């Protein structure tokens, strides 16, 4: 019974992750631009299964690598489909600052950098 539960979770969790990412990103728009996610269930299941094996065999030391490995695949599956040039979009979304705001931040010694 518990073996079938494990097998079911190894199949269902990657399927759910794949369907959710594809659903969310394929219906996401940024102005007139849209995104496309081409994540595949078989590849996701393979990555999740090998990550679990790696974590088990290294007694948890593989965990950060497993997280990055899955995230890398998720990002590689994502594409931006621009409707036109992105230069106009970036130019229209830039914040127009003033010298007063810059001087005030220097005066009050605020560091707003990341």
Backbone as a printed PyTorch tensor [residue, N CA C, xyz], in Angstrom:
tensor([[[  0.8190,  -1.1980,   0.0000],
         [  0.0000,   0.0000,   0.0000],
         [  0.8590,   1.2560,   0.0000]],

        [[  1.8430,   1.3110,   0.9090],
         [  2.6590,   2.5260,   0.9750],
         [  3.5520,   2.6530,  -0.2500]],

        [[  3.9500,   1.5370,  -0.8460],
         [  4.7590,   1.5920,  -2.0580],
         [  3.9630,   2.2020,  -3.2100]],

        [[  2.6900,   1.8480,  -3.3030],
         [  1.8580,   2.4270,  -4.3560],
         [  1.6070,   3.9120,  -4.1030]],

        [[  1.5340,   4.3080,  -2.8350],
         [  1.3780,   5.7270,  -2.5060],
         [  2.6090,   6.5190,  -2.9170]],

        [[  3.8000,   5.9680,  -2.6750],
         [  5.0290,   6.6270,  -3.1040],
         [  5.0930,   6.7330,  -4.6290]],

        [[  4.7410,   5.6470,  -5.3070],
         [  4.7550,   5.6570,  -6.7700],
         [  3.7730,   6.6850,  -7.3090]],

        [[  2.5990,   6.7680,  -6.7070],
         [  1.5950,   7.7450,  -7.1270],
         [  2.1110,   9.1690,  -6.9200]],

        [[  2.7670,   9.4230,  -5.7800],
         [  3.2680,  10.7770,  -5.5260],
         [  4.4120,  11.1250,  -6.4720]],

        [[  5.2290,  10.1440,  -6.8700],
         [  6.3000,  10.4200,  -7.8290],
         [  5.7470,  10.7460,  -9.2070]],

        [[  4.5560,  10.2850,  -9.5020],
         [  3.9340,  10.5880, -10.7830],
         [  3.0560,  11.8380, -10.7250]],

        [[  2.3290,  12.0090,  -9.6240],
         [  1.3550,  13.0920,  -9.5430],
         [  2.0000,  14.4500,  -9.2800]],

        [[  3.0110,  14.5120,  -8.4310],
         [  3.6090,  15.8020,  -8.0880],
         [  4.2820,  16.4510,  -9.2970]],

        [[  5.1050,  15.7360, -10.0660],
         [  5.6680,  16.3790, -11.2630],
         [  4.6100,  16.7590, -12.2950]],

        [[  3.5680,  15.9470, -12.4090],
         [  2.4860,  16.2850, -13.3350],
         [  1.7960,  17.5690, -12.9090]],

        [[  1.4860,  17.6970, -11.6260],
         [  0.8320,  18.9000, -11.1090],
         [  1.7270,  20.1280, -11.2990]],

        [[  3.0350,  19.9890, -10.9940],
         [  3.9580,  21.1180, -11.1620],
         [  4.0210,  21.5570, -12.6210]],

        [[  4.0750,  20.6040, -13.5280],
         [  4.1560,  20.9140, -14.9560],
         [  2.8850,  21.5950, -15.4440]],

        [[  1.7380,  21.0430, -15.0740],
         [  0.4710,  21.6310, -15.5160],
         [  0.2640,  23.0330, -14.9500]],

        [[  0.6250,  23.2350, -13.6880],
         [  0.4480,  24.5640, -13.0790],
         [  1.3490,  25.6000, -13.7290]],

        [[  2.6230,  25.2620, -13.9550],
         [  3.5100,  26.2460, -14.5780],
         [  3.0410,  26.5800, -15.9870]],

        [[  2.6890,  25.5750, -16.7450],
         [  2.2290,  25.8370, -18.1100],
         [  0.9400,  26.6520, -18.1190]],

        [[  0.0210,  26.3540, -17.2260],
         [ -1.2380,  27.0920, -17.1620],
         [ -1.0060,  28.5530, -16.7860]],

        [[ -0.2100,  28.7840, -15.7630],
         [  0.0160,  30.1560, -15.2940],
         [  0.7640,  30.9720, -16.3370]],

        [[  1.8830,  30.4670, -16.8220],
         [  2.7080,  31.2780, -17.7210],
         [  2.1230,  31.3990, -19.1170]],

        [[  1.3890,  30.4070, -19.5920],
         [  0.7720,  30.5280, -20.9170],
         [ -0.3860,  31.5100, -20.9180]],

        [[ -0.8900,  31.8760, -19.7600],
         [ -1.9740,  32.8610, -19.6700],
         [ -1.5210,  34.1680, -19.0390]],

        [[ -0.2220,  34.3930, -18.9530],
         [  0.3120,  35.6240, -18.3780],
         [  0.6840,  36.5800, -19.4960]],

        [[  0.2980,  37.8310, -19.3210],
         [  0.6070,  38.8800, -20.2980],
         [  1.2760,  40.0490, -19.5880]],

        [[  2.1590,  40.7100, -20.3170],
         [  2.8340,  41.9050, -19.8340],
         [  2.6160,  42.9650, -20.8960]],

        [[  1.5440,  43.7280, -20.7200],
         [  1.1440,  44.6420, -21.7830],
         [  0.6470,  43.8270, -22.9520]],

        [[  1.2260,  44.0690, -24.1300],
         [  0.8530,  43.2710, -25.2970],
         [  1.7540,  42.0530, -25.4840]],

        [[  2.7530,  41.9190, -24.6550],
         [  3.6820,  40.7910, -24.7270],
         [  3.1220,  39.6190, -23.9150]],

        [[  3.4830,  38.4180, -24.3350],
         [  2.9970,  37.2480, -23.6110],
         [  4.1420,  36.2670, -23.3730]],

        [[  3.8850,  35.3130, -22.4900],
         [  4.8720,  34.3020, -22.1300],
         [  4.4020,  32.9440, -22.6250]],

        [[  5.3730,  32.0610, -22.8090],
         [  5.0460,  30.6920, -23.2030],
         [  5.9010,  29.7290, -22.3890]],

        [[  5.2570,  28.7610, -21.7740],
         [  5.9600,  27.7420, -21.0020],
         [  5.8070,  26.4070, -21.7100]],

        [[  6.9350,  25.7550, -21.9590],
         [  6.9280,  24.4600, -22.6450],
         [  7.5340,  23.3850, -21.7510]],

        [[  7.1170,  23.3620, -20.5050],
         [  7.5890,  22.3470, -19.5720],
         [  6.9420,  21.0130, -19.9090]],

        [[  7.7160,  19.9410, -19.8850],
         [  7.2210,  18.6060, -20.2210],
         [  7.1990,  17.7290, -18.9810]],

        [[  6.1370,  16.9200, -18.8680],
         [  5.9530,  16.1030, -17.6780],
         [  7.0440,  15.0520, -17.5390]],

        [[  7.4300,  14.4020, -18.6220],
         [  8.4400,  13.3480, -18.5510],
         [  9.7820,  13.8690, -18.0550]],

        [[ 10.1860,  15.0110, -18.5560],
         [ 11.4600,  15.6030, -18.1230],
         [ 11.3790,  16.0330, -16.6600]],

        [[ 10.2500,  16.6250, -16.2700],
         [ 10.0740,  17.0430, -14.8780],
         [ 10.1020,  15.8320, -13.9550]],

        [[  9.4240,  14.7550, -14.3300],
         [  9.4130,  13.5460, -13.5070],
         [ 10.8120,  12.9600, -13.3780]],

        [[ 11.5840,  12.9730, -14.4700],
         [ 12.9540,  12.4700, -14.4230],
         [ 13.8130,  13.3010, -13.4870]],

        [[ 13.6910,  14.6210, -13.5640],
         [ 14.4850,  15.5030, -12.7010],
         [ 14.0970,  15.3060, -11.2380]],

        [[ 12.8030,  15.2450, -10.9510],
         [ 12.3540,  15.0560,  -9.5680],
         [ 12.8190,  13.7040,  -9.0340]],

        [[ 12.6930,  12.6530,  -9.8190],
         [ 13.0930,  11.3190,  -9.3710],
         [ 14.5990,  11.2450,  -9.1100]],

        [[ 15.4020,  11.7670, -10.0280],
         [ 16.8560,  11.7280,  -9.8210],
         [ 17.2810,  12.6570,  -8.6900]],

        [[ 16.5570,  13.7500,  -8.4840],
         [ 16.8520,  14.6220,  -7.3380],
         [ 16.5870,  13.8970,  -6.0210]],

        [[ 15.4870,  13.1550,  -5.9580],
         [ 15.1700,  12.4120,  -4.7380],
         [ 16.2240,  11.3490,  -4.4710]],

        [[ 16.6640,  10.6710,  -5.5240],
         [ 17.7360,   9.6880,  -5.3500],
         [ 19.0250,  10.3480,  -4.8810]],

        [[ 19.3640,  11.4870,  -5.4740],
         [ 20.5780,  12.1940,  -5.0670],
         [ 20.5180,  12.6600,  -3.6260]],

        [[ 19.3680,  13.1530,  -3.2070],
         [ 19.2080,  13.6020,  -1.8180],
         [ 19.3020,  12.4100,  -0.8630]],

        [[ 18.6880,  11.2930,  -1.2390],
         [ 18.7240,  10.1060,  -0.3680],
         [ 20.1290,   9.5390,  -0.2510]],

        [[ 20.8530,   9.4470,  -1.3580],
         [ 22.1920,   8.8460,  -1.3250],
         [ 23.2340,   9.7380,  -0.6620]],

        [[ 23.0040,  11.0630,  -0.6540],
         [ 23.9730,  11.9690,  -0.0200],
         [ 23.5080,  12.4320,   1.3570]],

        [[ 22.4400,  11.8090,   1.8550],
         [ 21.8800,  12.1460,   3.1730],
         [ 21.5130,  13.6300,   3.2860]],

        [[ 20.9770,  14.1730,   2.2040],
         [ 20.4750,  15.5430,   2.2130],
         [ 21.4350,  16.5880,   1.7010]],

        [[ 22.6690,  16.2330,   1.4300],
         [ 23.6410,  17.2270,   0.9720],
         [ 23.3820,  17.6950,  -0.4610]],

        [[ 22.6360,  16.9320,  -1.2160],
         [ 22.3260,  17.2770,  -2.6060],
         [ 21.1370,  18.2290,  -2.7130]],

        [[ 20.4940,  18.5640,  -1.6050],
         [ 19.2640,  19.3630,  -1.6250],
         [ 19.4110,  20.7010,  -2.3570]],

        [[ 20.4350,  21.5210,  -2.0640],
         [ 20.5380,  22.7920,  -2.8030],
         [ 20.7330,  22.5840,  -4.3010]],

        [[ 21.4980,  21.5830,  -4.6830],
         [ 21.7140,  21.3140,  -6.0960],
         [ 20.4280,  20.8420,  -6.7590]],

        [[ 19.6400,  20.0610,  -6.0320],
         [ 18.3690,  19.5740,  -6.5650],
         [ 17.3940,  20.7320,  -6.8030]],

        [[ 17.3500,  21.6650,  -5.8640],
         [ 16.4620,  22.8140,  -6.0280],
         [ 16.8730,  23.6650,  -7.2250]],

        [[ 18.1620,  23.9110,  -7.3690],
         [ 18.6580,  24.7110,  -8.4900],
         [ 18.4270,  23.9730,  -9.8090]],

        [[ 18.6050,  22.6700,  -9.8050],
         [ 18.4180,  21.8720, -11.0110],
         [ 16.9810,  21.9520, -11.5190]],

        [[ 16.0170,  21.8460, -10.6080],
         [ 14.6130,  21.9400, -11.0090],
         [ 14.2660,  23.3680, -11.4250]],

        [[ 14.7490,  24.3580, -10.6980],
         [ 14.4780,  25.7460, -11.0390],
         [ 15.0790,  26.1080, -12.3960]],

        [[ 16.2600,  25.5870, -12.6750],
         [ 16.9040,  25.8480, -13.9670],
         [ 16.0480,  25.3120, -15.1120]],

        [[ 15.5090,  24.1190, -14.9450],
         [ 14.6410,  23.5630, -15.9880],
         [ 13.3750,  24.3940, -16.1490]],

        [[ 12.8110,  24.8470, -15.0390],
         [ 11.6040,  25.6700, -15.1160],
         [ 11.8670,  26.9720, -15.8620]],

        [[ 13.0200,  27.5800, -15.6090],
         [ 13.3510,  28.8360, -16.2770],
         [ 13.6890,  28.6040, -17.7470]],

        [[ 14.3970,  27.5240, -18.0530],
         [ 14.7270,  27.2140, -19.4490],
         [ 13.4890,  26.9220, -20.2810]],

        [[ 12.4040,  26.5030, -19.6470],
         [ 11.1660,  26.1900, -20.3590],
         [ 10.3420,  27.4270, -20.6550]],

        [[ 10.7180,  28.5590, -20.1200],
         [  9.9300,  29.7870, -20.2300],
         [ 10.4800,  30.6850, -21.3280]],

        [[  9.5750,  31.2340, -22.1340],
         [  9.9550,  32.1040, -23.2410],
         [  9.0740,  33.3430, -23.2340]],

        [[  9.6740,  34.5010, -23.5120],
         [  8.9180,  35.7350, -23.7020],
         [  8.6620,  35.9040, -25.1860]],

        [[  7.4010,  36.0900, -25.5520],
         [  7.0200,  36.3130, -26.9410],
         [  6.6020,  37.7730, -27.0990]],

        [[  7.5390,  38.6300, -27.5170],
         [  7.2110,  40.0550, -27.6140],
         [  6.3330,  40.3390, -28.8330]],

        [[  5.3850,  41.2470, -28.6640],
         [  4.5220,  41.6490, -29.7700],
         [  5.2500,  42.6350, -30.6770]],

        [[  6.1600,  43.4080, -30.1020],
         [  6.9540,  44.3740, -30.8670],
         [  8.3050,  44.4930, -30.1690]],

        [[  9.0660,  45.5040, -30.5310],
         [ 10.3660,  45.6950, -29.9110],
         [ 10.2490,  45.9940, -28.4270]],

        [[ 11.1690,  45.4890, -27.6510],
         [ 11.1260,  45.6980, -26.2060],
         [ 11.7150,  47.0400, -25.7980]],

        [[ 12.3980,  47.7390, -26.7100],
         [ 12.9800,  49.0330, -26.3710],
         [ 11.9040,  50.0520, -26.0070]],

        [[ 10.8120,  50.0700, -26.7620],
         [  9.7170,  50.9980, -26.4590],
         [  9.0600,  50.6590, -25.1270]],

        [[  8.9190,  49.3800, -24.8340],
         [  8.3000,  48.9600, -23.5720],
         [  9.1610,  49.3780, -22.3810]],

        [[ 10.4640,  49.1830, -22.4800],
         [ 11.3690,  49.5470, -21.3900],
         [ 11.4090,  51.0580, -21.2120]],

        [[ 11.4240,  51.7970, -22.3230],
         [ 11.4710,  53.2530, -22.2430],
         [ 10.2060,  53.8140, -21.6080]],

        [[  9.0630,  53.1960, -21.8740],
         [  7.8160,  53.7080, -21.3010],
         [  7.6470,  53.3320, -19.8370]],

        [[  8.3610,  52.3220, -19.3690],
         [  8.1810,  51.8880, -17.9910],
         [  9.2630,  52.3930, -17.0480]],

        [[ 10.2520,  53.1210, -17.5670],
         [ 11.2990,  53.6440, -16.6960],
         [ 10.7410,  54.7570, -15.8150]],

        [[ 11.1550,  54.7280, -14.5660],
         [ 10.7170,  55.7710, -13.6290],
         [ 11.4990,  57.0440, -13.9060]],

        [[ 10.7770,  58.1390, -13.9320],
         [ 11.4210,  59.4310, -14.1510],
         [ 11.7020,  60.0610, -12.7930]],

        [[ 12.9480,  60.0610, -12.4180],
         [ 13.3360,  60.6200, -11.1270],
         [ 13.7060,  62.0810, -11.2640]],

        [[ 13.8160,  62.7330, -10.1380],
         [ 14.2110,  64.1390, -10.1590],
         [ 15.4740,  64.3160,  -9.3380]],

        [[ 16.1460,  65.4250,  -9.5830],
         [ 17.3640,  65.7250,  -8.8400],
         [ 17.0460,  66.0010,  -7.3710]],

        [[ 15.8510,  66.4650,  -7.0850],
         [ 15.4680,  66.7360,  -5.7000],
         [ 15.4110,  65.4440,  -4.9010]],

        [[ 14.8120,  64.4210,  -5.4630],
         [ 14.7420,  63.1420,  -4.7700],
         [ 16.1090,  62.5320,  -4.5490]],

        [[ 16.9940,  62.6770,  -5.5270],
         [ 18.3470,  62.1610,  -5.3770],
         [ 19.1090,  62.9230,  -4.2970]],

        [[ 18.9660,  64.2310,  -4.3050],
         [ 19.6460,  65.0440,  -3.2970],
         [ 19.1210,  64.7820,  -1.9060]],

        [[ 17.8170,  64.5910,  -1.7810],
         [ 17.2220,  64.3150,  -0.4810],
         [ 17.6840,  62.9670,   0.0590]],

        [[ 17.8150,  61.9710,  -0.8130],
         [ 18.3000,  60.6730,  -0.3400],
         [ 19.7510,  60.7680,   0.0950]],

        [[ 20.5470,  61.5940,  -0.5790],
         [ 21.9360,  61.8030,  -0.1330],
         [ 21.9720,  62.5500,   1.1940]],

        [[ 21.0970,  63.5210,   1.3540],
         [ 21.0650,  64.3160,   2.5750],
         [ 20.6760,  63.4530,   3.7760]],

        [[ 19.6930,  62.5800,   3.6070],
         [ 19.2340,  61.7420,   4.7050],
         [ 20.0260,  60.4400,   4.8060]],

        [[ 20.9930,  60.2480,   3.9290],
         [ 21.8980,  59.0920,   3.9310],
         [ 21.1380,  57.7770,   3.8080]],

        [[ 20.1970,  57.7290,   2.8690],
         [ 19.4900,  56.4920,   2.5740],
         [ 20.2300,  55.7730,   1.4670]],

        [[ 20.4110,  54.4860,   1.6430],
         [ 21.0010,  53.6710,   0.6030],
         [ 19.9050,  52.7540,   0.0680]],

        [[ 19.4130,  53.0560,  -1.1320],
         [ 18.3030,  52.3040,  -1.7040],
         [ 18.7770,  51.2940,  -2.7380]],

        [[ 20.0560,  51.0040,  -2.7750],
         [ 20.5590,  50.0530,  -3.7700],
         [ 20.3250,  48.6360,  -3.2900]],

        [[ 20.3390,  47.7130,  -4.2530],
         [ 20.1290,  46.3050,  -3.9130],
         [ 21.4390,  45.6250,  -3.8980]]])
